[in-house]
Coordinates of C-alpha atoms and ligand atoms in Angstrom, one line a residue:
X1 CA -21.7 -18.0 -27.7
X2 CA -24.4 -16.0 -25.3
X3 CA -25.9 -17.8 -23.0
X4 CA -29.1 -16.4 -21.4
X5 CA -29.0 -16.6 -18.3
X6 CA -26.1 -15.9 -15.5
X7 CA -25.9 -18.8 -12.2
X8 CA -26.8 -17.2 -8.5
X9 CA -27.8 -18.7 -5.4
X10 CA -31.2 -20.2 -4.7
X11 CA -33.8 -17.7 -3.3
X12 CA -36.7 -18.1 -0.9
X13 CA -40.2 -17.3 -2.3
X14 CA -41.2 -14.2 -2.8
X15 CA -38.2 -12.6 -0.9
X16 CA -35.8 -14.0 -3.2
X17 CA -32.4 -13.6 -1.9
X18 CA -32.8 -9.9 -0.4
X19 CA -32.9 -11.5 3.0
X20 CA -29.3 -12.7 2.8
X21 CA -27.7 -10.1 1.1
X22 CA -29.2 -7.5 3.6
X23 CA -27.4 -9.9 6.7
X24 CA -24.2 -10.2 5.6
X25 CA -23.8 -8.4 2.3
X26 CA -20.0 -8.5 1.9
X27 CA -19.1 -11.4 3.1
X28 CA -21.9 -13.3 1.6
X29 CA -20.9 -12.1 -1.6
X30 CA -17.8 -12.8 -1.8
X31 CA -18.5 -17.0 -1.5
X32 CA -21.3 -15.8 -4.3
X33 CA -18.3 -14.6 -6.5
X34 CA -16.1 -17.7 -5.9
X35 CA -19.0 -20.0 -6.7
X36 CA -20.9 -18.6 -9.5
X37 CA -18.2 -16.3 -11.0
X38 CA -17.6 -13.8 -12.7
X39 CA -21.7 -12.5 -13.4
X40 CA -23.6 -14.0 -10.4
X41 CA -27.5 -13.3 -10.3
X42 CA -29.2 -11.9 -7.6
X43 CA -33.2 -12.0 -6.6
X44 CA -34.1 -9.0 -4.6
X45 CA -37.8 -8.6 -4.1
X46 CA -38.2 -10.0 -7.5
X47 CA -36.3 -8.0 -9.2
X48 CA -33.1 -9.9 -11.3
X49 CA -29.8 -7.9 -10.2
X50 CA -26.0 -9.0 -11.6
X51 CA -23.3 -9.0 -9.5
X52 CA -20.2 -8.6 -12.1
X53 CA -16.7 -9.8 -10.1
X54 CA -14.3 -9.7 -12.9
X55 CA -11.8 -6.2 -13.6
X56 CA -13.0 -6.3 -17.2
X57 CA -16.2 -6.4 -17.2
X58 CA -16.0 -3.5 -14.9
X59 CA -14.0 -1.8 -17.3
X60 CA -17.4 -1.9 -20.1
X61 CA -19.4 -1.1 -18.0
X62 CA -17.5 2.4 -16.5
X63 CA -15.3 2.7 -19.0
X64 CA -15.6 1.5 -22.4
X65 CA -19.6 1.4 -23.3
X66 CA -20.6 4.1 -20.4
X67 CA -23.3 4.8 -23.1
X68 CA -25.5 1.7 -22.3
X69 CA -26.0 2.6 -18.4
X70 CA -27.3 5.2 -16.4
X71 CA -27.3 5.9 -12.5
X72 CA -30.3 3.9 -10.9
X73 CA -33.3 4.8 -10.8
X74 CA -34.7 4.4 -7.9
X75 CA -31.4 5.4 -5.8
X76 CA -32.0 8.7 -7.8
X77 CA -35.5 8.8 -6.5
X78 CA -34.4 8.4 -2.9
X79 CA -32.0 10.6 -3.1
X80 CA -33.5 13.0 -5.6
X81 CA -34.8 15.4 -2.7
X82 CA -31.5 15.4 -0.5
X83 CA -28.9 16.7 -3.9
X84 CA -31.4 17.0 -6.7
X85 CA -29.5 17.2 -10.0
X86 CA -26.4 18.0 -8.5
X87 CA -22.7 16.2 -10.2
X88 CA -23.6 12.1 -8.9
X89 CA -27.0 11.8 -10.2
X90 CA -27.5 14.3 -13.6
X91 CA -27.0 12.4 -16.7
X92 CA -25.7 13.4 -19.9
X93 CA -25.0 16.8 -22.0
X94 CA -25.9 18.6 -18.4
X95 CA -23.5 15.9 -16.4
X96 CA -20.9 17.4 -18.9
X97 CA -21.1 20.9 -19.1
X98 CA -21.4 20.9 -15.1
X99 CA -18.4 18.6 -14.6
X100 CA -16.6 21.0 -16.7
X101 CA -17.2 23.9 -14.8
X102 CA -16.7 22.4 -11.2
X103 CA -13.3 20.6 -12.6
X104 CA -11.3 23.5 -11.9
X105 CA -12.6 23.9 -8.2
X106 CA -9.8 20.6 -7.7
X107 CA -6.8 21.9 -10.0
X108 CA -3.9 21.9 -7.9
X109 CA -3.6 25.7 -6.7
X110 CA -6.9 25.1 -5.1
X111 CA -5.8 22.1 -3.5
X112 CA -2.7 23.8 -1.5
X113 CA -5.5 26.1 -0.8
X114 CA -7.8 23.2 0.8
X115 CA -4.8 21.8 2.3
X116 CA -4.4 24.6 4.9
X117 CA -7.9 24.2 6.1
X118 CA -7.6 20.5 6.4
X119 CA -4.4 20.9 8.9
X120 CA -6.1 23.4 10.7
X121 CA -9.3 21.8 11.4
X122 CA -7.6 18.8 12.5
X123 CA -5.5 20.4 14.8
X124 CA -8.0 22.1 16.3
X125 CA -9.8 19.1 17.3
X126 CA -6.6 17.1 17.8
X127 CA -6.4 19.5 20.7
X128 CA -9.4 19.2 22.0
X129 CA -9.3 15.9 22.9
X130 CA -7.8 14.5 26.5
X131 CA -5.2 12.1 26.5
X132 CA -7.0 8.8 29.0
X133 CA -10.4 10.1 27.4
X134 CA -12.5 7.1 25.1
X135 CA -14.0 9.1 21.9
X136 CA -16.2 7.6 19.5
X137 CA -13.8 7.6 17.0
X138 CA -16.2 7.4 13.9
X139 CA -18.2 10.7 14.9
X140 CA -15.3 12.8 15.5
X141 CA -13.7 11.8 12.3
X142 CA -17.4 12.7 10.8
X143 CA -17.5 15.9 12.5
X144 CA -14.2 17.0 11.7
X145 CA -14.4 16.2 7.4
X146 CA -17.9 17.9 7.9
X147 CA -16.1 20.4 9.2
X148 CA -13.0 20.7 6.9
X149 CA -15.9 20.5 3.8
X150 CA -17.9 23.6 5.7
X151 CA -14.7 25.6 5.1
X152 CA -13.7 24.7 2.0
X153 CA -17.0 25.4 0.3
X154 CA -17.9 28.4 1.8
X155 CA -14.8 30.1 2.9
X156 CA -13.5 30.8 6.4
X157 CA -15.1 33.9 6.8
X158 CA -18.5 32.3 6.8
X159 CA -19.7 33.0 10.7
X160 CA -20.0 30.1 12.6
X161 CA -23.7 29.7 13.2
X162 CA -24.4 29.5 10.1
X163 CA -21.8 26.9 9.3
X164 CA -22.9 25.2 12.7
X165 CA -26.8 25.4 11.4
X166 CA -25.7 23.6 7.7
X167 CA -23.5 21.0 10.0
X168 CA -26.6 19.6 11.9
X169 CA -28.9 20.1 8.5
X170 CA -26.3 18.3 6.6
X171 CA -26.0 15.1 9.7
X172 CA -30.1 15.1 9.5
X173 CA -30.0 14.4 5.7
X174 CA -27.1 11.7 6.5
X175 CA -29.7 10.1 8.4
X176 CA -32.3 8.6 5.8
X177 CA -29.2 6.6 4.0
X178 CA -27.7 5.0 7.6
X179 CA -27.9 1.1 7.0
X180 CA -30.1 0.7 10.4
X181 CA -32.5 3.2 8.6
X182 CA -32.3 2.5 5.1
X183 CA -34.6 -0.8 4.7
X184 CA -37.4 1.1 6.6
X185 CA -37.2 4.6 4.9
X186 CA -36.6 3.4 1.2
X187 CA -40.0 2.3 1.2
X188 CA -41.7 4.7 3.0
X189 CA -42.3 8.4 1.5
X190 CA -40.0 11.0 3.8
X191 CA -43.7 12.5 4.7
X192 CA -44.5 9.7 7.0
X193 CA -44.0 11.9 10.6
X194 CA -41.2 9.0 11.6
X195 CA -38.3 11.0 13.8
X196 CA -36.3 10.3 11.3
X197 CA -38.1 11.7 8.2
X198 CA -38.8 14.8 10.7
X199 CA -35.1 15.5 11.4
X200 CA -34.8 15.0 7.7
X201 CA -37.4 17.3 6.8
X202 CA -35.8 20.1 8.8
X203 CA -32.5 19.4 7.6
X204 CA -33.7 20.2 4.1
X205 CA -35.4 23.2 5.0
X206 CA -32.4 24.7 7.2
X207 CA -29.7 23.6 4.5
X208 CA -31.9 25.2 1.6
X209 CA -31.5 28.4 3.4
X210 CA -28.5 28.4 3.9
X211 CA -27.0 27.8 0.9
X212 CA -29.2 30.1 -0.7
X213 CA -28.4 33.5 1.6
X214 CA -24.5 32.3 1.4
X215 CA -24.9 32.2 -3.0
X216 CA -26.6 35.4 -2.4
X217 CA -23.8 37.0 -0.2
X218 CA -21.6 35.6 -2.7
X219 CA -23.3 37.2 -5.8
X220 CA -23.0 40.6 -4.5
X221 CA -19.3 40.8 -3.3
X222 CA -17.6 42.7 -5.8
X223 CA -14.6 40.8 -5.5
X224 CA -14.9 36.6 -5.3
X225 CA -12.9 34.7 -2.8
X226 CA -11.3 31.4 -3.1
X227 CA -13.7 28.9 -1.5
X228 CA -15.3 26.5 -3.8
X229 CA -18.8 28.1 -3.9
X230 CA -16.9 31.2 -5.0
X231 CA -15.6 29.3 -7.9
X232 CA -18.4 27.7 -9.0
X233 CA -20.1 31.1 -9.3
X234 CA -17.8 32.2 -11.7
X235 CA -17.8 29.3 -13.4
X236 CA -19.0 29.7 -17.4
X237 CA -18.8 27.8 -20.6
X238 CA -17.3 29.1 -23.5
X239 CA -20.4 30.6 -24.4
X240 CA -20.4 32.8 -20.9
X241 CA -23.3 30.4 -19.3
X242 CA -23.4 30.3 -15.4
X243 CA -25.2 28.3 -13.3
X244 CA -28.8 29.2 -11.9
X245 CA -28.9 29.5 -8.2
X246 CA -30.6 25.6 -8.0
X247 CA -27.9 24.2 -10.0
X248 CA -25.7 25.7 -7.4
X249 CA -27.6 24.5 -4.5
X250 CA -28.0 21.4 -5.9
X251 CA -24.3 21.0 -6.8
X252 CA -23.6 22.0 -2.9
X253 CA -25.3 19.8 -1.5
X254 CA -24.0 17.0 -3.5
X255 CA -20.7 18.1 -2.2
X256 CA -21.4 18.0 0.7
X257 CA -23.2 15.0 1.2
X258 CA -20.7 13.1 -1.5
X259 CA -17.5 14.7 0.5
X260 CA -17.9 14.5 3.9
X261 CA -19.1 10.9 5.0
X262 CA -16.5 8.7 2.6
X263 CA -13.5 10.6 4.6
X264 CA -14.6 10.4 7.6
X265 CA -15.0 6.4 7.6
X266 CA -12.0 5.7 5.5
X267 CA -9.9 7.3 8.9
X268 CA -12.2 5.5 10.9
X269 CA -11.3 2.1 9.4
X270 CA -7.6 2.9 9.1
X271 CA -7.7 4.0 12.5
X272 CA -9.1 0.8 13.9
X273 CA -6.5 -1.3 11.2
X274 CA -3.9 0.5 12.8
X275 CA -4.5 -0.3 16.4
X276 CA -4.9 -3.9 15.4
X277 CA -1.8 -3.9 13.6
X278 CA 1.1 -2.6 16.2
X279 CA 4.0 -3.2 13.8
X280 CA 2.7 -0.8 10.9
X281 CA 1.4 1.5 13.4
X282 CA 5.2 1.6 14.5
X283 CA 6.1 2.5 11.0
X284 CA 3.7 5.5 10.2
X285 CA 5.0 6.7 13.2
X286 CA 9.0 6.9 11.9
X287 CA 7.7 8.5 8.9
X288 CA 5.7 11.0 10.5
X289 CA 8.4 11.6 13.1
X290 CA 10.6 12.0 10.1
X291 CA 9.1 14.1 8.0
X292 CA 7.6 16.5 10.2
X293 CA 9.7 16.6 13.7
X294 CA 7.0 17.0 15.4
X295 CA 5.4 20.1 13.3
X296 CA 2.4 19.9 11.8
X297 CA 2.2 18.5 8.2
X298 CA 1.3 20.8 5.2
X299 CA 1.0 20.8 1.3
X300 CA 4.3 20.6 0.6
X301 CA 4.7 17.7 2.9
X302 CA 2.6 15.4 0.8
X303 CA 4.7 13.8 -1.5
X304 CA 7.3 13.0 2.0
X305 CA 4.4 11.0 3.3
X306 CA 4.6 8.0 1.5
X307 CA 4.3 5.4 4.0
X308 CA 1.2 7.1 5.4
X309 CA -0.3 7.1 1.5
X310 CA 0.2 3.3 1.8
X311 CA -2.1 3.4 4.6
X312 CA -4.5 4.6 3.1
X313 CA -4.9 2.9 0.2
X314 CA -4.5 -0.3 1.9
X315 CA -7.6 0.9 4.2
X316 CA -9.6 2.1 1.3
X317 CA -8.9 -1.7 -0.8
X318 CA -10.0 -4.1 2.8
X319 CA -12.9 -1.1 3.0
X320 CA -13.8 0.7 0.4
X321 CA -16.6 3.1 1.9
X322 CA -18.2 3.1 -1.4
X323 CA -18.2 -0.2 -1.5
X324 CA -21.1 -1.3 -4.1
X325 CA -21.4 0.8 -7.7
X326 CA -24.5 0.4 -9.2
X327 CA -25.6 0.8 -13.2
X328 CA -28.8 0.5 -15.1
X329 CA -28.6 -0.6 -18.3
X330 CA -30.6 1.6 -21.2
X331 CA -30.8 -1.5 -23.5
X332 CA -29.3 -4.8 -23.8
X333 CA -26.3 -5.9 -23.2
X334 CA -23.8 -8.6 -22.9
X335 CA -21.9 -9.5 -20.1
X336 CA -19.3 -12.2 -20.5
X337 CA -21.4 -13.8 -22.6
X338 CA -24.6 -13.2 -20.9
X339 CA -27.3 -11.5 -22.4
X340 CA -28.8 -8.7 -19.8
X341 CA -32.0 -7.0 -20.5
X342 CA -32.9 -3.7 -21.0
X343 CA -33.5 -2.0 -17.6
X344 CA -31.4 -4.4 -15.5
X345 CA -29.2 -3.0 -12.4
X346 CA -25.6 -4.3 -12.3
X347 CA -23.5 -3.9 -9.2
X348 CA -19.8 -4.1 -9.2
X349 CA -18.6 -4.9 -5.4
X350 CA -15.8 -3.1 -4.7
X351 CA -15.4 -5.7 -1.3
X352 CA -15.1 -8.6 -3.4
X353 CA -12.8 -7.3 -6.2
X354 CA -10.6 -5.8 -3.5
X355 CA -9.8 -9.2 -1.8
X356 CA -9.7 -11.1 -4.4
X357 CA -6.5 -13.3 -4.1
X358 CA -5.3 -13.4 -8.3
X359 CA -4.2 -9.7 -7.6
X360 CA -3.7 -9.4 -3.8
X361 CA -1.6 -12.0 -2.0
X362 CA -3.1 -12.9 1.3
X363 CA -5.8 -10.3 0.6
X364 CA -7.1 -10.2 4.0
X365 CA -4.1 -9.3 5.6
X366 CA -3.3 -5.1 6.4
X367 CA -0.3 -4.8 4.4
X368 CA 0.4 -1.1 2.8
X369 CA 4.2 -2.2 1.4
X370 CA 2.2 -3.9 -0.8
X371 CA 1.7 -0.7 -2.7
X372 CA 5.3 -0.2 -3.8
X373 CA 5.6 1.9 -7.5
X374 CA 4.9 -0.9 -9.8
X375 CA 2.1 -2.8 -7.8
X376 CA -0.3 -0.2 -8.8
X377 CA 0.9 -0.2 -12.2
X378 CA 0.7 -4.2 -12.8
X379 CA -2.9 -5.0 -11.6
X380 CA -5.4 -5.0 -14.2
X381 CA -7.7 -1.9 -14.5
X382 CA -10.5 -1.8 -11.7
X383 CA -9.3 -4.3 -9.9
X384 CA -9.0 -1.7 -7.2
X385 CA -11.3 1.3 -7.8
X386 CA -12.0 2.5 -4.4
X387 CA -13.0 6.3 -6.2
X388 CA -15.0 4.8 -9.0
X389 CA -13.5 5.1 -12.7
X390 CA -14.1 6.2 -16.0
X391 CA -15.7 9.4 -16.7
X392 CA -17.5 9.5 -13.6
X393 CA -14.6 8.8 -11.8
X394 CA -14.6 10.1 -7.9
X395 CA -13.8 14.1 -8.4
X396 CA -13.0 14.6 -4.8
X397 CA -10.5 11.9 -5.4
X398 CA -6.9 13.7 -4.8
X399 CA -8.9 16.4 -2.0
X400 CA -9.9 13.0 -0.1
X401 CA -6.7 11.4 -0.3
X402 CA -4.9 14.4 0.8
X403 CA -7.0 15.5 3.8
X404 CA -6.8 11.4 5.1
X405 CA -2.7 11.9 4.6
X406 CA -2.8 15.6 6.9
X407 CA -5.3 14.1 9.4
X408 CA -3.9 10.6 10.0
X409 CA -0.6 12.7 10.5
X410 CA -1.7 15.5 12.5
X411 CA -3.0 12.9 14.9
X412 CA -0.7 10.2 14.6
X413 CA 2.3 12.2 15.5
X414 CA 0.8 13.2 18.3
X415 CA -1.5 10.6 19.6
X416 CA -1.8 6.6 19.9
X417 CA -5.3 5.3 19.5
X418 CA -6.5 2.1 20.6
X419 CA -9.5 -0.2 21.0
X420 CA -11.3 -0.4 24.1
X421 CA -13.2 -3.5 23.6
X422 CA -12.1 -6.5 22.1
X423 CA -13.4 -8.1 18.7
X424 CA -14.0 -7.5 15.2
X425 CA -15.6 -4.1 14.0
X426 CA -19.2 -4.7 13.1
X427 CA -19.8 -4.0 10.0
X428 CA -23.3 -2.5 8.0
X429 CA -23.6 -1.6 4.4
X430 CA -26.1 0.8 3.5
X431 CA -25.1 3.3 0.7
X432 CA -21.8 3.2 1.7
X433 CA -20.0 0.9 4.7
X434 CA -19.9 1.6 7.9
X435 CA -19.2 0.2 11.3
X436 CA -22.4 -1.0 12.9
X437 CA -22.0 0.8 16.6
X438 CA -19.2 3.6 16.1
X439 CA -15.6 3.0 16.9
X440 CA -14.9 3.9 20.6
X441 CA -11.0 4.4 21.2
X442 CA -8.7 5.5 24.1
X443 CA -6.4 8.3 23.4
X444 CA -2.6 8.1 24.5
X445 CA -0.3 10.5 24.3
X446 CA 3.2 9.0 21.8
Ligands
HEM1 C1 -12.4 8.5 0.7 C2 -13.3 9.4 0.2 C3 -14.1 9.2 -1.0 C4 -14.5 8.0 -1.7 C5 -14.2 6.6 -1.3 C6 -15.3 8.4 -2.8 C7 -15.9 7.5 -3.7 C8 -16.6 7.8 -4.8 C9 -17.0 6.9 -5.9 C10 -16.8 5.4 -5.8 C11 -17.6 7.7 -6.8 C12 -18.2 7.1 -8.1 C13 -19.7 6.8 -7.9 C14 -20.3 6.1 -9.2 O1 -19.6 5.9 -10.2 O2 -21.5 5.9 -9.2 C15 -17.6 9.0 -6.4 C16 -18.2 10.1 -7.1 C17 -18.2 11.4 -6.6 N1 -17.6 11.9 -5.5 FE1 -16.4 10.8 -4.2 N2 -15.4 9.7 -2.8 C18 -14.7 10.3 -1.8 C19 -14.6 11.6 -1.5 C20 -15.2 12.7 -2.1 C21 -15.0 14.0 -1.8 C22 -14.0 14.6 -0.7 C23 -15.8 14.8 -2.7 C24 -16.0 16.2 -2.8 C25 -15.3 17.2 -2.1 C26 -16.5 13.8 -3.5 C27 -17.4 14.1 -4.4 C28 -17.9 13.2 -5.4 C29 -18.8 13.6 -6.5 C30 -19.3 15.0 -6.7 C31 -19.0 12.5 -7.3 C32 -19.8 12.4 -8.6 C33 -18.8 12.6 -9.7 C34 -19.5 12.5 -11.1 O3 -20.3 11.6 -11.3 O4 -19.0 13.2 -12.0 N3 -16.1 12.5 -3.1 N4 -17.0 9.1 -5.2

């Protein structure tokens, strides 16, 4: 039987409920999810939002009846200027054909490729830190993916101005989605001479250029290399259709605003979940002493690393730095029994569906053994979907898992990281989650 309308929390005039979902988003939502169930609605700023908190109803809406959603709208329009119609926010026959093409760029020969670049680049900053030194911990993990992404797009040959000059363009753009920004420049037009929307300005200007004189150099070498713009240039359909030089640029810069960020806080948060947890800690070190003896890790070392994959994927289920997908619907639809209009956003809460205790057993608690073979296998579909699903599934997936595996190894078999102030991290969640005032941490040598 439908009924019309989902339960949700009581809202203040006007304001609705925006003011405590902005506060304490993840949290709050979870007690929404264990009170209302599994479609809780959501007021913000007058606008009816559903929170869905059951596996399958995930499932219909990534999965099964992808055909009755789109990306939102008006994320698209603030993010429209940064990566245009790049992979995360075209729609359709385009989404398709350019998924196609870029595909290949993560086959596995191109991945041993990447893997080189990710060992190197974290060695190299791995040594330039001072055992006794305090490093913010979240921007050198940002630098260095930024880093690792630089190189693996455009090739090592790229001099390093440039790839200093799209660095800084691409950490300006990062600034209009921060969660301390976001609630004052989603509403305001990136015109408005704030010193935020300046920097941003810039960034675009000096990452446009870029990318454009790099596609250019590219175009006219008579023989391609094996970075992924390279690739992409090549790239053709069946029918021997390229891309145009936007589509390129566009399909950059979704890379490297897509790639570069979600690493960087998933070592963050397993770095500060290690230090809190001693025991575990202990135990990625045996492996890593293990497997390597004190070399540092490569491709082929991958599959050895199994204790140190745990880690991760126990970081990316307690924080998942895409933590809150988002669909429109295109008509209506029925949820669980509900009856959702045309038009409507849905958000599925990776936070909440990652701790929820029917499928993890003292979900709160850091425990990667609890990923042996079969775990995985046994817990209904998106119940843990840190990379999305579906066809628009997360295509960095196996890149991002691998360069968290080489650079929690490269540094953890040389270094011991812990906190330098007491208390929980601080947590914000803005487009994706991240820890209110960095992560400062003391370095030790093992
Ligand atoms: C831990 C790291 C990462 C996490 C947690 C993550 C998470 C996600 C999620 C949840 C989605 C689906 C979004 C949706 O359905 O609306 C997505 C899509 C995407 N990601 Fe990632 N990602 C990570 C790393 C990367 C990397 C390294 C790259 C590229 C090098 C990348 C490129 C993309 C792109 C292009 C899409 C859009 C795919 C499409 O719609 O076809 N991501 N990611």
């Amino acid at each position: 039987m439908s009924q019309s309308l989902p339960p949700g929390p009581d809202g203040i005039p006007v304001f609705g409920n925006t003011v405590q979902y902005l506060r304490a988003p993840c949290e709050r939502r979870e007690r929404w999810a264990e009170e209302y169930g599994s479609v809780v609605s959501v007021d913000i700023l007058g606008m009816d939002m559903y929170m869905l908190t059951e596996p399958g109803l995930i499932k219909q809406v990534l999965m099964t009846d992808t055909g009755k959603y789109k990306k939102v709208e008006s994320t698209k329009e603030h993010l429209e200027r940064t990566i245009g119609d790049g992979l995360l926010l075209s729609e359709g026959d385009f989404w398709k054909r350019q998924r196609n093409l870029i595909q290949p760029a993560f086959y596995p020969d191109r991945l041993r490729d990447y893997a080189d670049v990710m060992t190197d680049c974290a060695t190299t900053k791995a040594d330039s830190w001072d055992p006794g030194e305090t490093y913010d911990v979240e921007e050198e993990m940002r630098s260095l993916t930024l880093e690792i992404l630089v190189k693996a797009l455009f090739g090592t040959d790229v001099d390093p101005d440039t790839r200093a000059t799209i660095r800084d363009a691409v950490k300006a753009l990062m600034l209009r989605t921060k969660p301390s920004t976001l609630p004052v420049v989603y509403f305001l037009p990136d015109w408005v001479p704030l010193p935020v929307n300046i920097r941003y300005n810039r960034g675009i200007r000096q990452i446009n250029e870029a990318i454009d004189e790099l596609i250019q150099l590219r175009r006219n070498e008579d023989e391609h290399g094996e970075d992924l713009l390279s690739i992409l240039i090549e790239a053709e359909t069946d029918e021997g259709v390229g891309m145009s030089d936007e589509t390129l640029r566009d399909e950059i810069t979704t890379m490297l605003f897509a790639g570069h960020e979600t690493t960087a806080l998933t070592l963050t948060f397993t770095w500060d979940l290690l230090a809190r947890n001693p025991q575990k800690e202990a135990k990625l070190h045996d492996e890593l002493d293990e497997v390597l003896d004190g070399r540092p890790p490569t491709f082929d070392d991958l599959p050895d690393l199994e204790y140190t994959e745990k880690v991760v994927k126990e970081s990316l289920r307690l924080y998942p730095p895409a933590h809150d997908i988002r669909r429109q619907t295109t008509q209506e639809v029925t949820l669980d029994g509900y009856t959702i209009p045309e038009d409507t956003i849905v958000s599925m809460p990776l936070w909440v569906l990652h701790r929820d205790d029917r499928w993890f057993e003292d979900p709160e608690a850091f425990r990667p053994e609890r990923w042996t073979d079969g775990f995985e296998e046994e817990l209904p579909e998106f119940a843990y979907f840190p990379f999305g699903g579906g066809p628009r599934q997360c295509i960095g997936k196996t890149f991002a898992v691998n360069e968290a595996k080489l650079t929690m190894a490269t540094f953890a078999r040389q270094y011991e990281l812990d906190h330098v102030e007491d208390g929980d991290l601080n947590i914000m969640a803005g487009v994706t989650l991240q820890p209110r005032n960095g992560l400062d941490m003391a370095v030790k040598e093992r």
